[in-house]
Coordinates of C-alpha atoms in Angstrom, one line a residue:
X3 CA 54.6 32.8 40.3
X4 CA 51.6 33.5 42.1
X5 CA 50.2 33.1 45.4
X6 CA 46.4 32.2 45.3
X7 CA 43.8 32.5 48.2
X8 CA 40.0 32.0 48.1
X9 CA 37.9 34.2 50.1
X10 CA 33.6 34.3 50.8
X11 CA 32.2 37.7 49.8
X12 CA 29.0 38.0 51.5
X13 CA 27.5 40.8 49.2
X14 CA 29.1 41.1 46.2
X15 CA 27.4 43.8 44.5
X16 CA 28.9 46.1 47.3
X17 CA 32.3 44.4 47.3
X18 CA 32.8 45.2 43.3
X19 CA 32.3 48.9 44.3
X20 CA 34.4 48.8 47.1
X21 CA 37.1 46.7 44.8
X22 CA 37.0 49.2 41.6
X23 CA 37.3 52.4 44.4
X24 CA 40.3 50.8 46.4
X25 CA 42.2 50.1 43.1
X26 CA 42.4 53.7 42.3
X27 CA 45.4 54.1 44.2
X28 CA 47.2 52.1 41.5
X29 CA 48.9 53.6 38.7
X30 CA 47.6 51.0 36.4
X31 CA 43.6 49.5 36.6
X32 CA 41.5 47.0 34.2
X33 CA 38.3 46.0 36.0
X34 CA 35.9 44.0 34.5
X35 CA 32.1 43.6 35.4
X36 CA 29.6 41.4 33.9
X37 CA 26.9 42.9 35.9
X38 CA 25.5 39.4 36.7
X39 CA 25.1 38.8 33.0
X40 CA 25.8 35.2 32.4
X41 CA 25.7 32.8 29.6
X42 CA 27.6 29.6 28.5
X43 CA 31.1 31.5 27.9
X44 CA 31.1 33.9 31.0
X45 CA 33.8 33.2 33.2
X46 CA 33.9 35.3 36.2
X47 CA 31.2 37.9 37.3
X48 CA 34.1 40.7 37.8
X49 CA 38.0 40.9 37.7
X50 CA 40.4 43.5 39.0
X51 CA 44.0 43.6 37.7
X52 CA 46.1 46.3 39.1
X53 CA 49.7 47.8 39.7
X54 CA 51.9 46.8 36.8
X55 CA 54.9 44.3 37.3
X56 CA 56.0 44.7 33.5
X57 CA 53.8 46.3 30.7
X58 CA 54.1 47.4 26.7
X59 CA 53.1 50.4 25.0
X60 CA 53.5 50.8 21.7
X61 CA 52.1 52.4 18.2
X62 CA 50.6 50.2 15.6
X63 CA 54.3 49.5 13.7
X64 CA 54.4 46.0 14.7
X65 CA 52.4 45.9 17.4
X66 CA 51.0 42.2 16.8
X67 CA 54.2 41.2 16.7
X68 CA 55.2 42.5 19.8
X69 CA 52.4 42.0 21.5
X70 CA 53.0 38.1 20.4
X71 CA 56.4 38.1 21.5
X72 CA 55.3 39.9 25.0
X73 CA 52.5 37.4 25.7
X74 CA 54.5 34.2 25.0
X75 CA 57.3 35.7 27.3
X76 CA 55.4 36.4 30.3
X77 CA 53.3 33.4 30.1
X78 CA 51.4 35.0 32.8
X79 CA 48.0 36.7 33.3
X80 CA 47.9 40.2 30.7
X81 CA 45.4 43.0 30.7
X82 CA 44.9 45.8 28.1
X83 CA 43.5 47.0 24.9
X84 CA 44.1 47.2 21.3
X85 CA 43.2 50.6 19.6
X86 CA 41.1 50.9 16.5
X87 CA 44.5 52.3 15.0
X88 CA 45.8 48.6 15.0
X89 CA 44.3 48.3 11.5
X90 CA 47.7 50.3 10.0
X91 CA 49.8 47.1 11.1
X92 CA 47.8 44.7 9.1
X93 CA 46.9 46.6 6.5
X94 CA 48.4 49.6 4.2
X95 CA 46.1 52.1 6.0
X96 CA 46.7 55.5 7.9
X97 CA 44.9 57.5 10.3
X98 CA 45.4 61.2 10.2
X99 CA 42.3 62.2 11.4
X100 CA 42.0 64.7 14.5
X101 CA 43.0 62.7 17.7
X102 CA 41.9 64.9 21.0
X103 CA 42.8 62.1 23.4
X104 CA 46.6 60.7 22.5
X105 CA 46.3 57.0 24.1
X106 CA 48.9 55.0 22.9
X107 CA 47.9 52.2 20.0
X108 CA 48.2 49.4 22.3
X109 CA 49.0 49.0 26.2
X110 CA 49.1 45.9 28.1
X111 CA 50.5 45.7 31.7
X112 CA 51.1 42.1 34.0
X113 CA 49.3 42.7 37.1
X114 CA 51.3 42.2 40.8
X115 CA 47.7 41.6 42.1
X116 CA 44.6 40.4 40.5
X117 CA 41.0 39.4 41.7
X118 CA 38.7 37.3 40.2
X119 CA 35.1 36.9 41.6
X120 CA 32.6 34.3 40.7
X121 CA 29.1 34.9 42.8
X122 CA 30.4 34.7 46.1
X123 CA 33.9 33.3 45.8
X124 CA 36.6 35.5 45.3
X125 CA 40.2 34.4 44.2
X126 CA 43.3 36.3 45.0
X127 CA 46.4 35.8 43.2
X128 CA 48.9 38.1 43.9
X129 CA 53.0 37.7 42.5
X130 CA 55.3 35.8 45.0
X131 CA 57.3 39.3 45.6
X132 CA 54.1 40.7 47.2
X133 CA 51.9 38.0 48.6
X134 CA 52.6 39.1 52.2
X135 CA 50.1 42.2 51.4
X136 CA 47.1 40.0 50.6
X137 CA 45.8 40.0 54.0
X138 CA 46.0 43.5 54.6
X139 CA 44.7 44.7 51.3
X140 CA 41.7 42.3 51.5
X141 CA 40.8 43.8 54.8
X142 CA 41.2 47.6 53.6
X143 CA 39.0 46.5 50.6
X144 CA 36.2 45.1 52.9
X145 CA 36.5 48.6 55.0
X146 CA 36.7 50.7 52.1
X147 CA 34.5 54.2 52.5
X148 CA 33.6 54.7 49.1
X149 CA 33.1 58.7 48.7
X150 CA 29.7 59.8 47.8
X151 CA 28.5 63.0 46.3
X152 CA 31.5 64.3 45.0
X153 CA 31.5 67.6 43.9
X154 CA 31.9 68.2 39.8
X155 CA 32.8 70.9 37.7
X156 CA 30.1 71.0 34.3
X157 CA 31.0 69.4 31.7
X158 CA 29.9 71.5 28.1
X159 CA 29.8 68.5 25.4
X160 CA 30.1 69.6 21.8
X161 CA 29.1 67.7 18.6
X162 CA 32.2 67.2 16.0
X163 CA 29.5 66.7 13.2
X164 CA 26.5 69.2 12.8
X165 CA 23.3 67.0 12.0
X166 CA 23.4 68.8 8.4
X167 CA 26.6 67.2 7.8
X168 CA 26.1 63.7 9.5
X169 CA 22.8 63.8 7.0
X170 CA 25.2 65.1 3.8
X171 CA 27.9 62.2 5.1
X172 CA 25.9 59.3 5.2
X173 CA 24.4 60.5 1.2
X174 CA 27.9 59.9 0.5
X175 CA 27.9 56.6 2.1
X176 CA 24.7 55.4 0.2
X177 CA 26.5 56.4 -2.9
X178 CA 29.7 54.7 -2.7
X179 CA 26.9 51.4 -1.5
X180 CA 25.2 52.2 -4.7
X181 CA 28.1 52.1 -6.5
X182 CA 29.0 48.6 -5.1
X183 CA 32.3 49.8 -3.1
X184 CA 31.0 48.4 0.1
X185 CA 27.7 47.0 1.3
X186 CA 27.8 48.2 4.8
X187 CA 30.2 50.8 6.5
X188 CA 29.7 51.4 10.3
X189 CA 29.9 55.6 10.1
X190 CA 30.7 57.2 13.7
X191 CA 31.0 60.5 15.0
X192 CA 32.4 62.2 18.1
X193 CA 31.3 64.0 21.1
X194 CA 33.7 66.0 23.3
X195 CA 34.5 68.6 26.1
X196 CA 37.6 70.3 26.7
X197 CA 39.0 71.7 29.3
X198 CA 37.0 69.2 31.2
X199 CA 37.6 68.3 35.0
X200 CA 35.4 64.6 35.8
X201 CA 35.9 62.4 38.5
X202 CA 36.6 59.1 36.4
X203 CA 35.5 56.7 39.1
X204 CA 32.2 58.6 40.0
X205 CA 31.4 59.3 36.2
X206 CA 32.0 55.2 35.8
X207 CA 29.8 54.0 38.8
X208 CA 26.9 56.0 37.4
X209 CA 27.5 55.0 34.0
X210 CA 27.6 51.5 35.4
X211 CA 24.4 51.8 37.4
X212 CA 22.3 53.2 34.2
X213 CA 23.8 50.4 31.9
X214 CA 24.5 47.5 33.6
X215 CA 26.0 45.8 30.8
X216 CA 27.8 42.6 30.5
X217 CA 31.3 43.8 29.1
X218 CA 31.9 46.6 31.7
X219 CA 35.2 48.1 31.9
X220 CA 37.0 50.7 34.1
X221 CA 40.4 50.9 32.6
X222 CA 43.3 53.5 34.1
X223 CA 46.8 53.7 32.5
X224 CA 48.0 56.6 34.8
X225 CA 46.3 59.7 33.4
X226 CA 44.5 58.0 30.6
X227 CA 41.0 56.6 31.5
X228 CA 38.3 54.2 29.6
X229 CA 34.9 54.4 31.1
X230 CA 32.6 51.4 29.1
X231 CA 29.5 49.9 29.5
X232 CA 29.8 47.8 26.7
X233 CA 27.1 45.2 25.9
X234 CA 29.4 43.6 23.0
X235 CA 32.0 40.7 23.1
X236 CA 34.8 40.7 20.3
X237 CA 36.4 37.7 20.8
X238 CA 36.9 34.8 23.2
X239 CA 39.7 32.1 23.2
X240 CA 38.6 29.1 25.5
X241 CA 41.2 26.1 24.4
X242 CA 41.1 25.8 20.6
X243 CA 37.7 27.1 20.8
X244 CA 37.1 31.2 19.5
X245 CA 33.9 32.8 19.9
X246 CA 32.5 36.1 18.3
X247 CA 29.6 37.6 19.2
X248 CA 29.0 40.8 16.9
X249 CA 25.9 43.3 17.6
X250 CA 24.3 45.1 14.7
X251 CA 21.1 46.2 15.1
X252 CA 19.7 48.1 18.1
X253 CA 16.0 49.2 18.9
X254 CA 14.6 51.5 22.0
X255 CA 13.4 50.5 25.8
X256 CA 10.2 51.3 26.8
X257 CA 8.4 51.8 30.6
X258 CA 5.3 50.4 29.0
X259 CA 6.1 46.3 28.8
X260 CA 3.9 46.3 25.8
X261 CA 5.4 49.0 23.9
X262 CA 8.7 47.6 25.2
X263 CA 7.9 44.1 23.6
X264 CA 6.7 45.6 20.5
X265 CA 10.2 47.5 19.9
X266 CA 11.8 44.4 20.6
X267 CA 9.9 42.5 18.1
X268 CA 10.1 44.9 15.7
X269 CA 13.6 44.8 15.7
X270 CA 13.4 41.1 15.5
X271 CA 11.7 41.4 12.3
X272 CA 13.1 44.6 10.7
X273 CA 14.8 43.4 7.5
X274 CA 17.4 46.3 7.4
X275 CA 19.0 45.2 11.1
X276 CA 18.6 41.5 10.1
X277 CA 20.4 42.5 6.8
X278 CA 23.3 44.7 8.5
X279 CA 23.7 41.7 11.2
X280 CA 23.9 39.3 8.5
X281 CA 26.3 40.7 6.6
X282 CA 28.7 41.3 9.6
X283 CA 28.2 37.7 10.6
X284 CA 29.2 36.5 7.1
X285 CA 32.5 38.9 7.6
X286 CA 33.3 37.1 11.1
X287 CA 33.0 33.8 9.3
X288 CA 35.6 34.5 7.0
X289 CA 37.9 36.2 9.6
X290 CA 37.6 33.4 11.9
X291 CA 38.3 30.9 8.8
X292 CA 41.9 32.3 9.0
X293 CA 42.9 30.7 11.8
X294 CA 40.2 27.7 11.7
X295 CA 40.6 23.9 11.1
X296 CA 38.7 23.1 8.3
X297 CA 35.1 23.2 8.5
X298 CA 34.9 24.1 11.9
X299 CA 33.3 27.9 11.8
X300 CA 29.8 27.8 12.8
X301 CA 26.9 30.1 13.2
X302 CA 26.0 28.8 16.9
X303 CA 22.8 31.7 16.9
X304 CA 22.2 33.9 13.9
X305 CA 19.9 37.7 15.0
X306 CA 19.2 36.7 18.6
X307 CA 17.5 39.6 20.5
X308 CA 19.0 40.5 23.7
X309 CA 17.7 43.3 26.3
X310 CA 19.9 45.7 28.1
X311 CA 18.7 48.6 30.5
X312 CA 19.5 51.3 27.7
X313 CA 18.2 49.3 24.1
X314 CA 17.5 46.0 22.7
X315 CA 20.2 44.5 20.5
X316 CA 20.4 41.9 17.9
X317 CA 23.8 39.6 18.6
X318 CA 25.1 36.7 17.0
X319 CA 27.3 34.1 17.7
X320 CA 29.9 32.3 15.3
X321 CA 32.6 30.1 16.5
X322 CA 35.6 28.0 15.3
X323 CA 38.4 25.9 16.2
X324 CA 41.6 27.2 15.9
X325 CA 44.5 25.0 14.4
X326 CA 46.9 24.7 16.8
X327 CA 49.6 26.0 14.5
X328 CA 48.5 29.3 15.0
X329 CA 49.1 31.5 18.6
X330 CA 46.6 33.0 20.2
X331 CA 47.5 36.2 19.2
X332 CA 47.2 35.4 15.6
X333 CA 43.6 35.2 16.1
X334 CA 43.2 39.0 17.3
X335 CA 45.3 39.8 14.5
X336 CA 43.5 37.8 11.8
X337 CA 40.1 39.5 13.3
X338 CA 40.8 42.9 14.0
X339 CA 39.2 45.3 13.7
X340 CA 35.9 43.2 14.5
X341 CA 33.7 43.6 11.5
X342 CA 31.0 45.0 13.7
X343 CA 32.8 48.1 14.2
X344 CA 33.8 48.8 10.4
X345 CA 31.4 47.0 7.9
X346 CA 32.0 44.9 4.6
X347 CA 34.3 43.9 2.8
X348 CA 36.3 45.7 5.6
X349 CA 39.4 46.6 3.9
X350 CA 37.0 49.2 1.5
X351 CA 35.2 50.2 4.6
X352 CA 38.0 51.2 6.7
X353 CA 39.2 53.4 3.6
X354 CA 35.9 55.3 3.6
X355 CA 35.7 55.5 7.3
X356 CA 38.8 57.4 7.1
X357 CA 37.9 59.5 4.9
X358 CA 34.3 60.9 5.9
X359 CA 35.0 60.2 10.1
X360 CA 36.4 63.4 11.4
X361 CA 38.0 62.0 14.4
X362 CA 40.8 59.3 15.0
X363 CA 38.7 56.4 16.8
X364 CA 41.8 55.4 18.8
X365 CA 40.4 53.3 21.8
X366 CA 37.0 53.4 20.4
X367 CA 36.0 50.8 18.6
X368 CA 39.3 49.3 19.7
X369 CA 38.7 46.2 22.2
X370 CA 39.7 46.2 26.4
X371 CA 40.4 42.2 27.8
X372 CA 42.9 39.8 29.1
X373 CA 44.9 37.1 28.5
X374 CA 45.3 34.3 31.1
X375 CA 48.6 32.2 31.8
X376 CA 47.5 29.2 29.6
X377 CA 47.0 31.7 26.2
X378 CA 43.4 31.9 26.8
X379 CA 41.6 35.5 26.0
X380 CA 38.3 37.3 26.1
X381 CA 37.7 41.1 24.6
X382 CA 35.4 43.2 24.5
X383 CA 34.2 45.8 21.9
X384 CA 34.2 49.6 23.4
X385 CA 31.4 51.5 22.7
X386 CA 29.0 53.5 24.8
X387 CA 32.2 54.5 26.0
X388 CA 34.0 57.7 27.8
X389 CA 37.3 58.4 27.3
X390 CA 39.2 60.7 29.2
X391 CA 42.9 62.4 28.8
X392 CA 43.1 63.9 32.4
X393 CA 46.7 65.4 31.2
X394 CA 44.7 67.0 28.4
X395 CA 41.6 67.8 30.0
X396 CA 39.8 66.2 27.3
X397 CA 36.6 63.8 27.5
X398 CA 35.0 61.8 24.9
X399 CA 32.2 59.5 23.7
X400 CA 31.7 58.3 19.5
X401 CA 28.8 56.7 18.5
X402 CA 28.0 55.3 15.2
X403 CA 25.4 53.0 13.2
X404 CA 25.7 51.0 10.4
X405 CA 24.8 52.1 7.0
X406 CA 23.6 49.8 4.2
X407 CA 21.5 50.6 1.2
X408 CA 18.5 50.3 3.4
X409 CA 19.5 53.6 5.3
X410 CA 17.2 56.5 5.8
X411 CA 19.8 59.3 6.9
X412 CA 17.3 60.4 9.7
X413 CA 17.1 57.3 11.0
X414 CA 20.9 56.6 11.8
X415 CA 20.7 59.9 12.9
X416 CA 18.4 59.0 15.7
X417 CA 20.0 56.0 16.5
X418 CA 23.3 57.9 17.2
X419 CA 21.6 59.9 19.8
X420 CA 19.9 57.1 21.2
X421 CA 23.0 55.4 21.9
X422 CA 25.0 58.6 22.8
X423 CA 22.0 58.8 25.6
X424 CA 23.8 57.3 28.4
X425 CA 27.3 58.7 28.3
X426 CA 25.3 62.4 28.2
X427 CA 23.6 61.6 31.2
X428 CA 26.4 60.7 32.9
X429 CA 28.5 63.8 32.0
X430 CA 25.7 66.4 32.9

């Protein structure tokens, strides 16, 4: 059982920074920030869950069954992630590529302490065992002094795949597409740093400041960190409604308003970008149909254009009504990994990805989010993200783009560098 109390927050933006900073003292943290982005599906502006009472950590083997049991038994708030390689639980696939990060494939925890912020109203929910700490903790957060100008070592970022090697691999992907093996493949490459010592909170605050993405996450599990400026929702469950919002299609932002508007309009009309978005929308429709009531899968918006600080993006919204015979975790099992990070057909795309990519994706292109006590959930797509294993002193971020028959290898490479820009800037 939880004790709930409400507080008025005078300056929500300053409070959010204090909240995530205060949370650093705990072994487990999930901090979610919408950065004031609001649509009809938004529930909170910011959430902090911290200090695990119970948790689950596992590799991909039977992972979804284990999560289902955990969620149905706990019937409480659960926060955590699904790594990309959970594909090996649902399909006859494997992951043998290099992994410098060594994160578990699945990790969720039941927080003792939970903060839910909407505009200037804060709800604090503590498990009864520690509810006598609410007032003292709130005072400590309000009075928290954030360290600024934290000294940091230089981080030497290396590129796992050279430009020429990348162009060669995209040519191989185009050959697969021309042979009819696949229509579209999301191909990714890693940037990394070894012997790296970074301050994860300081890097996160900087990344969030320059990106202000709607599905931003700071995640910590002891010595393992995710700093994510994701613009993309993977899937949300609200009652019996599922909402998926894949992103496919990217263009640059410009300081000049005229040039910026032109970039936005060009994205909206680009046949290649529209084709890749429509392919993935179709794949998501098919994924949602596995748990849907008959004739309930609807494309609510096709190829909508949304602007973020770093880029313009093309986003579609697909919804369905879940058949009541399915549990919440079944909706994740039948849609994961998200189509925007695989390609179409999904199985063939994942097989080719494994052969041509040189790094195990791990948490990159997985999902972070939460279950509420009634079984609703909301998960992002882990992109535009920095991953850090403090114990191994290894920093990693990956970027990718969708390869279709209309792809020009040089332009795909440029798109990857555009997506990598914010992470590069933060780590310098």
